[in-house]
CSV table of C-alpha atoms in Angstrom, one decimal:
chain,number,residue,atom,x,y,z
A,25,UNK,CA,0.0,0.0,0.0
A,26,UNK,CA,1.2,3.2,-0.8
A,27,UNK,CA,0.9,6.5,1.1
A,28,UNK,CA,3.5,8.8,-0.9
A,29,UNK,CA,0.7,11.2,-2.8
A,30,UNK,CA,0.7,12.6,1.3
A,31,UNK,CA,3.7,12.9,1.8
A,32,UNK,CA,4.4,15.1,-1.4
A,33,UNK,CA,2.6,17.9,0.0
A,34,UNK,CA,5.8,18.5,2.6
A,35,UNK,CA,7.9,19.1,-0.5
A,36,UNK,CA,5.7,22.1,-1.5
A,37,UNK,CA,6.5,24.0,1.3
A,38,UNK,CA,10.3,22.8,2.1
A,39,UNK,CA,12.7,25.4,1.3
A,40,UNK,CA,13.8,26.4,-1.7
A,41,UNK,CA,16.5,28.5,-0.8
A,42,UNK,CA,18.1,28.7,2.7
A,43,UNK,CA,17.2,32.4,2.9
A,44,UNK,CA,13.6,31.1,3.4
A,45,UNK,CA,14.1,29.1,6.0
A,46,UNK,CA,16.4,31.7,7.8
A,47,UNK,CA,13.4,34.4,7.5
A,48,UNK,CA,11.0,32.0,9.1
A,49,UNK,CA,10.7,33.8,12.7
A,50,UNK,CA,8.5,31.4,14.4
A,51,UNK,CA,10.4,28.6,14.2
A,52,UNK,CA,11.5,26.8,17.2
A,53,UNK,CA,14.4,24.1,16.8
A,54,UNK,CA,13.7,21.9,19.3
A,55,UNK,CA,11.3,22.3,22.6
A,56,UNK,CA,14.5,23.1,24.2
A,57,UNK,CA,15.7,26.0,22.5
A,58,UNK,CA,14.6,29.7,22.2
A,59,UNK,CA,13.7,31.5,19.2
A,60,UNK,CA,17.3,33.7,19.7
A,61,UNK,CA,18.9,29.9,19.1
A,62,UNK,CA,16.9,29.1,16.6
A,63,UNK,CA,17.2,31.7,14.5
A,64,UNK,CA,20.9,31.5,15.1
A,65,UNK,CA,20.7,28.0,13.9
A,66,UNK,CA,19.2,28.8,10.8
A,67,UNK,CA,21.7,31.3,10.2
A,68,UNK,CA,24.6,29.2,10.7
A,69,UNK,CA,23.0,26.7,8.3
A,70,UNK,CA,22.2,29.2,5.2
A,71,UNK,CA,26.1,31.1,5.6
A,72,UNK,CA,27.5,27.5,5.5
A,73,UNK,CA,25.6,27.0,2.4
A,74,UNK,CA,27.1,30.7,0.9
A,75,UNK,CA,30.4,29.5,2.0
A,76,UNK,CA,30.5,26.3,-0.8
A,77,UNK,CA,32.4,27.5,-3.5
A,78,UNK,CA,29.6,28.7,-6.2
A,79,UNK,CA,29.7,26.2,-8.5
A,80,UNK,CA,29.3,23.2,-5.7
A,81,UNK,CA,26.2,25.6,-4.8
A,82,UNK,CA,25.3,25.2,-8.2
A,83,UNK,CA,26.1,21.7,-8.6
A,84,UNK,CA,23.7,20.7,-5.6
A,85,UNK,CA,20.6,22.4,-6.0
A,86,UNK,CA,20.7,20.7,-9.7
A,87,UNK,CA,20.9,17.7,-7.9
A,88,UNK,CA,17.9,18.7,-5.9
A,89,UNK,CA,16.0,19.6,-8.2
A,90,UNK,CA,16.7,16.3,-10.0
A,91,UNK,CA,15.8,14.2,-6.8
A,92,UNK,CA,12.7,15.7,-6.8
A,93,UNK,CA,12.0,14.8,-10.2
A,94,UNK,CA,12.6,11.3,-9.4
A,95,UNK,CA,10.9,11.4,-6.9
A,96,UNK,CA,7.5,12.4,-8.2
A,97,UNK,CA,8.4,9.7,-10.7
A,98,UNK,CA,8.4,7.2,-8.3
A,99,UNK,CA,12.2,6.2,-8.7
A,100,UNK,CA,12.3,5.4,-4.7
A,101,UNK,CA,15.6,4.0,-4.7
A,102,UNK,CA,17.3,6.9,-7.4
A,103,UNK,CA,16.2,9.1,-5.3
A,104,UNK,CA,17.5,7.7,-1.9
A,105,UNK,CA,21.3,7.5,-3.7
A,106,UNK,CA,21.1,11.3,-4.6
A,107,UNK,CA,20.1,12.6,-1.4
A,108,UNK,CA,23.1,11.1,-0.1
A,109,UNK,CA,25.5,12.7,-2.8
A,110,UNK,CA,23.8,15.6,-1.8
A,111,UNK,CA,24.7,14.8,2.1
A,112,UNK,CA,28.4,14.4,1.0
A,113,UNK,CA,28.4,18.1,-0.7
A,114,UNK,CA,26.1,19.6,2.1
A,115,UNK,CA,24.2,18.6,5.3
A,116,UNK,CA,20.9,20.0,7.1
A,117,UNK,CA,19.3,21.0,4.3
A,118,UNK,CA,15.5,21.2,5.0
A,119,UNK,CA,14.2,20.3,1.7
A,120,UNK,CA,16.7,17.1,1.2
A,121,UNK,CA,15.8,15.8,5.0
A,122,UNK,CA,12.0,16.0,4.2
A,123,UNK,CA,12.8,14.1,0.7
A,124,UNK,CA,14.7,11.5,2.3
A,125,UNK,CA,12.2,11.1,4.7
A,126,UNK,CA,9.4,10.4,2.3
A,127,UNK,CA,11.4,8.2,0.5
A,128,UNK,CA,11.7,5.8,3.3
A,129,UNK,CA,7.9,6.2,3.7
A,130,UNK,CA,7.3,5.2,0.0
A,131,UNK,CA,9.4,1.8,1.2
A,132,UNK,CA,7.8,1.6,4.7
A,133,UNK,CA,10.9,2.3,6.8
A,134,UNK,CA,9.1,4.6,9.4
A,135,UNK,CA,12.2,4.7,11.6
A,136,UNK,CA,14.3,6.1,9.4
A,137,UNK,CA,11.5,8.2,8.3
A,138,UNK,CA,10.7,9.7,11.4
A,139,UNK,CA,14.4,10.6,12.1
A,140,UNK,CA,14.7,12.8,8.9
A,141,UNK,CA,11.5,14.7,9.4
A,142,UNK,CA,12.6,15.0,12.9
A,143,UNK,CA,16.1,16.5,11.8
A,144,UNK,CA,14.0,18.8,9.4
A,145,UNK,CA,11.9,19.8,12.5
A,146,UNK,CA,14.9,20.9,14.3
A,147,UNK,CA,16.5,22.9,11.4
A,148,UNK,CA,13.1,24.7,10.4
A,149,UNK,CA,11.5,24.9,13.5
A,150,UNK,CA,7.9,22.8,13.7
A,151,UNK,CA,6.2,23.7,10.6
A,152,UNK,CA,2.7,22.1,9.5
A,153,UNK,CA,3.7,20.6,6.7
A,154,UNK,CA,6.6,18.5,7.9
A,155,UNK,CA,4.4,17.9,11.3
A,156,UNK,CA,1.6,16.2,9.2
A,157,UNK,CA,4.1,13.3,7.8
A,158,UNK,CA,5.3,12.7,11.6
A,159,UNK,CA,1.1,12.8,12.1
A,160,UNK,CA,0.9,10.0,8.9
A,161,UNK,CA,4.1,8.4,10.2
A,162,UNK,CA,1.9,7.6,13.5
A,163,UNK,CA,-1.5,7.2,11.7
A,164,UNK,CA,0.3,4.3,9.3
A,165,UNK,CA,1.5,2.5,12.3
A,166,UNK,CA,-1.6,2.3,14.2
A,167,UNK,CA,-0.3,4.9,17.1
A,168,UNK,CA,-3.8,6.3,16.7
A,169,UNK,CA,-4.0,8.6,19.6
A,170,UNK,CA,-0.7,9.5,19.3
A,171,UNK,CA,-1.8,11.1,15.5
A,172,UNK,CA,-5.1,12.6,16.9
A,173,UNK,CA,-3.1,14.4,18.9
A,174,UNK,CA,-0.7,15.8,16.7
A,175,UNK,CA,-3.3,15.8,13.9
A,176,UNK,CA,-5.0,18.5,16.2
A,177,UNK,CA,-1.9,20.2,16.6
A,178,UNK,CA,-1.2,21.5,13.6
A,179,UNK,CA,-4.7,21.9,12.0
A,180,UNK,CA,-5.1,25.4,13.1
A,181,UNK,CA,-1.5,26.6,11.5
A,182,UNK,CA,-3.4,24.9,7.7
A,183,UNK,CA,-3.7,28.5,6.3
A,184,UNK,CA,-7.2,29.0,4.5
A,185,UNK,CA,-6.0,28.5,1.2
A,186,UNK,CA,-4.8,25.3,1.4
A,187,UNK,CA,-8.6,23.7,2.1
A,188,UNK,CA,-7.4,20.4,0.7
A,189,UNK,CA,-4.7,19.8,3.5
A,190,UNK,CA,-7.5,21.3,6.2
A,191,UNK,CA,-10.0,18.6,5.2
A,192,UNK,CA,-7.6,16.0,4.7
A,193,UNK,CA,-6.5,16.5,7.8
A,194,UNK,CA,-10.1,16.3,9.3
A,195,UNK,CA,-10.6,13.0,7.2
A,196,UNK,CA,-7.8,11.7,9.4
A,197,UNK,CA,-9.2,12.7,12.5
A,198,UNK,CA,-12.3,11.2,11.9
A,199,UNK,CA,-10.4,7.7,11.2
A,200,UNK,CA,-8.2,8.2,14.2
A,201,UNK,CA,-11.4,8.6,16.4
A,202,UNK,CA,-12.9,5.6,14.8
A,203,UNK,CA,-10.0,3.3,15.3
A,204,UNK,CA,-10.3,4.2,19.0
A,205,UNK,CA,-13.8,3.9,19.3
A,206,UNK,CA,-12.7,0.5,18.1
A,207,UNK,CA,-10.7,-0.2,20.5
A,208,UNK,CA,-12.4,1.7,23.7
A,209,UNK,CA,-12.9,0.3,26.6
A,210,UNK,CA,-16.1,1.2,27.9
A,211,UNK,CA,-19.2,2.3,26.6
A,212,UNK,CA,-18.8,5.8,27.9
A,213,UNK,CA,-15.5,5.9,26.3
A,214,UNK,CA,-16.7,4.8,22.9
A,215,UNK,CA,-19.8,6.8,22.7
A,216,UNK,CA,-17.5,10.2,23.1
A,217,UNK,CA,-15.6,9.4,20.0
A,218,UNK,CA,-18.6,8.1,18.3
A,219,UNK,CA,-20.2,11.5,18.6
A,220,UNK,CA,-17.3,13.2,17.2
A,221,UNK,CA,-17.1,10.6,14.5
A,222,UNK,CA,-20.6,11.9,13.7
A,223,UNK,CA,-20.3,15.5,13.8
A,224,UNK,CA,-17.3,15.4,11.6
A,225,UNK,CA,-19.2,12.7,9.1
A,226,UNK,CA,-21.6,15.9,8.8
A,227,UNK,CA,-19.5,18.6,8.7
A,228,UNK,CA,-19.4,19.6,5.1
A,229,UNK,CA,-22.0,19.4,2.1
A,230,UNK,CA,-21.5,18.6,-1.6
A,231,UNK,CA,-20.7,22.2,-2.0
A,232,UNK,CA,-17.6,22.2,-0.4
A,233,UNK,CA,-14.6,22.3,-2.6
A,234,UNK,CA,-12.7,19.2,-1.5
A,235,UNK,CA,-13.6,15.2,-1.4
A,236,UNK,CA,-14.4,15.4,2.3
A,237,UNK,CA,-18.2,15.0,1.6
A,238,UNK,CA,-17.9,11.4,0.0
A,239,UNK,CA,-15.3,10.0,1.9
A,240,UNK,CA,-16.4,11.2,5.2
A,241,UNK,CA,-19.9,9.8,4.5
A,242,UNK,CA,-18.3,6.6,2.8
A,243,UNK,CA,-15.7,6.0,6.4
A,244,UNK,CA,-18.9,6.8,8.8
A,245,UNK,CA,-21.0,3.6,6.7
A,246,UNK,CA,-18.0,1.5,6.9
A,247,UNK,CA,-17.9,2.5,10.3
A,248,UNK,CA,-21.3,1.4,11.0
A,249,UNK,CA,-21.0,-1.8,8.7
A,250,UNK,CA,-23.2,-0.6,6.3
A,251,UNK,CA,-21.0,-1.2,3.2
A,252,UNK,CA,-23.5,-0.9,0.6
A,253,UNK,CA,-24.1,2.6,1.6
A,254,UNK,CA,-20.9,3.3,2.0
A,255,UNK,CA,-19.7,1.9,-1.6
A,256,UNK,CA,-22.4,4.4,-2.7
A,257,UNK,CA,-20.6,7.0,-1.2
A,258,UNK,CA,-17.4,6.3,-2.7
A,259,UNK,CA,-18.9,5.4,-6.7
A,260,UNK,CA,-20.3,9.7,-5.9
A,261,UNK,CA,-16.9,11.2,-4.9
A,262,UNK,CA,-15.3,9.0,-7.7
A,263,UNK,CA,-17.7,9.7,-10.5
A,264,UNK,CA,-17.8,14.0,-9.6
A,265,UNK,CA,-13.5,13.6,-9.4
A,266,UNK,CA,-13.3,11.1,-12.8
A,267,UNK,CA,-11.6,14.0,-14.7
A,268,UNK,CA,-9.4,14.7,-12.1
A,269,UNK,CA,-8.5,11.6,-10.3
A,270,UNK,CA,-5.6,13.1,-8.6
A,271,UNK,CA,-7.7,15.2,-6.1
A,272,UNK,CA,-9.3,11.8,-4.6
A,273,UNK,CA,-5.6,9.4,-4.8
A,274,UNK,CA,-4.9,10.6,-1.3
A,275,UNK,CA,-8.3,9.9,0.0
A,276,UNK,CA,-8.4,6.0,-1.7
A,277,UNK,CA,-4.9,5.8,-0.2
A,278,UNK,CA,-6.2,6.6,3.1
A,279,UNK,CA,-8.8,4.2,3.0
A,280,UNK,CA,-6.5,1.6,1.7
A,281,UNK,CA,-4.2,2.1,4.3
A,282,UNK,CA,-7.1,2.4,7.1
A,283,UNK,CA,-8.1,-1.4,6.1
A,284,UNK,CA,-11.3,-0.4,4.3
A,285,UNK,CA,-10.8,-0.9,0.9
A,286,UNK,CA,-8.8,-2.1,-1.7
A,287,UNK,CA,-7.1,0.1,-4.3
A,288,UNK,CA,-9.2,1.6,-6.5
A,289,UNK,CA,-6.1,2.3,-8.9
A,290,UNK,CA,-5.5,-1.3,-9.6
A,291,UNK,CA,-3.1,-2.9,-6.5
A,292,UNK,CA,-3.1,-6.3,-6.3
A,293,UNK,CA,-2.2,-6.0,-2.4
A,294,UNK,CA,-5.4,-6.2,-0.5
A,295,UNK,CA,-5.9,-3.7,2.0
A,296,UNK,CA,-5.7,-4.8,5.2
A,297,UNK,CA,-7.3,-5.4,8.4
A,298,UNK,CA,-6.2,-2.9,10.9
């Protein structure tokens, strides 16, 4: 099962030059260290990149921009062996650590994962973007309350304009309180996350300009064990998006991953039981 169409969104926002990263204020390293040493931080990192001689500048972020490429193309393994040149010509660079990272998501080595989008925390301070792979990281391995909570976190830092992440988001919060209504332990337990499994199922209308309406509606049957309902659900959201499939691939992927569907783009793996 595959879960790379998330983690692509991280590389919109990664830096594309250091200067970015070294404007970027907010940031906060680690929990440990002030803003003053953060900044400082990103400082040190952007003059060590000024200080390569120009055409080694030059040389890497061609290489960058190639291991994105390959990358998007699904050459997992390409991809992996330039990041590394890269490390040997410069280290700490936001964009390269949150690359590597999803490339050992694409071949499901979460450790590793989680220890370059951590590194990518600490250089650019706790962004949204690179917080919501460390949210999938957690979601993908079942820590479900774990990725509520971090899910939670950074959904009020999703600006407006990027409605697809904010419902996305909300999509997953709605599985992570399923799977622990799931798994509650009392009835009192269950019934609070059922109600919020509820109010989210109903949150938005066909109106709203995102998938959330159909696959919402679609996890909430599944939820209940109505299937047939909930396979109507899904044939809507896929018949409205069949010119633009793209917009629904991390959606099916969720639900794949989540255990309640196979791939609707043709895997042979079926999805599994969580």
């Amino acid at each position: 099962m595959k879960i790379g169409s998330l983690i692509t969104l991280s590389l919109v926002f990664s830096c594309s030059a250091f200067a970015q990263a070294v404007d970027n204020k907010k940031a906060e390293a680690k929990p440990n260290m002030n803003k003053a040493e953060a900044d400082n931080l990103l400082k040190e990192i952007s003059k060590s990149f000024e200080n390569l001689p120009k055409e080694e500048r030059i040389k890497y972020l061609k290489m960058r921009n190639e291991a994105a490429k390959l990358f998007q193309n699904k050459r997992i393994f390409e991809t992996l062996d330039l990041v590394r040149k890269m490390d040997e010509i410069f280290k700490n660079d936001p964009q390269a650590l949150v690359l590597k990272g999803a490339c050992y998501v694409e071949i499901r080595d979460f450790a590793s994962a989680r220890e370059s989008f951590d590194q990518a925390v600490k250089v650019v301070g706790p962004k949204y973007n690179i917080l919501f792979n460390l949210a999938e990281i957690d979601f993908v391995t079942n820590k479900w309350s774990d990725a509520l909570k971090l899910f939670e976190t950074i959904k009020p830092d999703i600006p407006d304009r990027d409605i697809g992440m904010k419902r996305l988001v909300d999509f997953k919060i709605m599985l992570c309180h399923i799977r622990l209504a799931d798994k509650a332990e009392n009835e009192d337990e269950k019934k609070k996350h059922e109600q919020v499994i509820a109010e989210l199922a109903n949150q938005q209308g066909f109106m709203d300009d995102s998938p959330y309406y159909y696959y919402a509606n679609a996890a909430y049957n599944y939820y209940k064990g109505d299937v047939s309902a909930a396979d109507q659900w899904l044939a809507k959201g896929r018949r409205v998006y069949q010119l633009s499939p793209a917009h629904i691939a991390s959606w099916e992927d969720t639900l794949v991953e989540f255990g309640y569907i196979k791939s609707y783009f043709g895997d042979e793996e079926a999805a599994e039981d969580k």
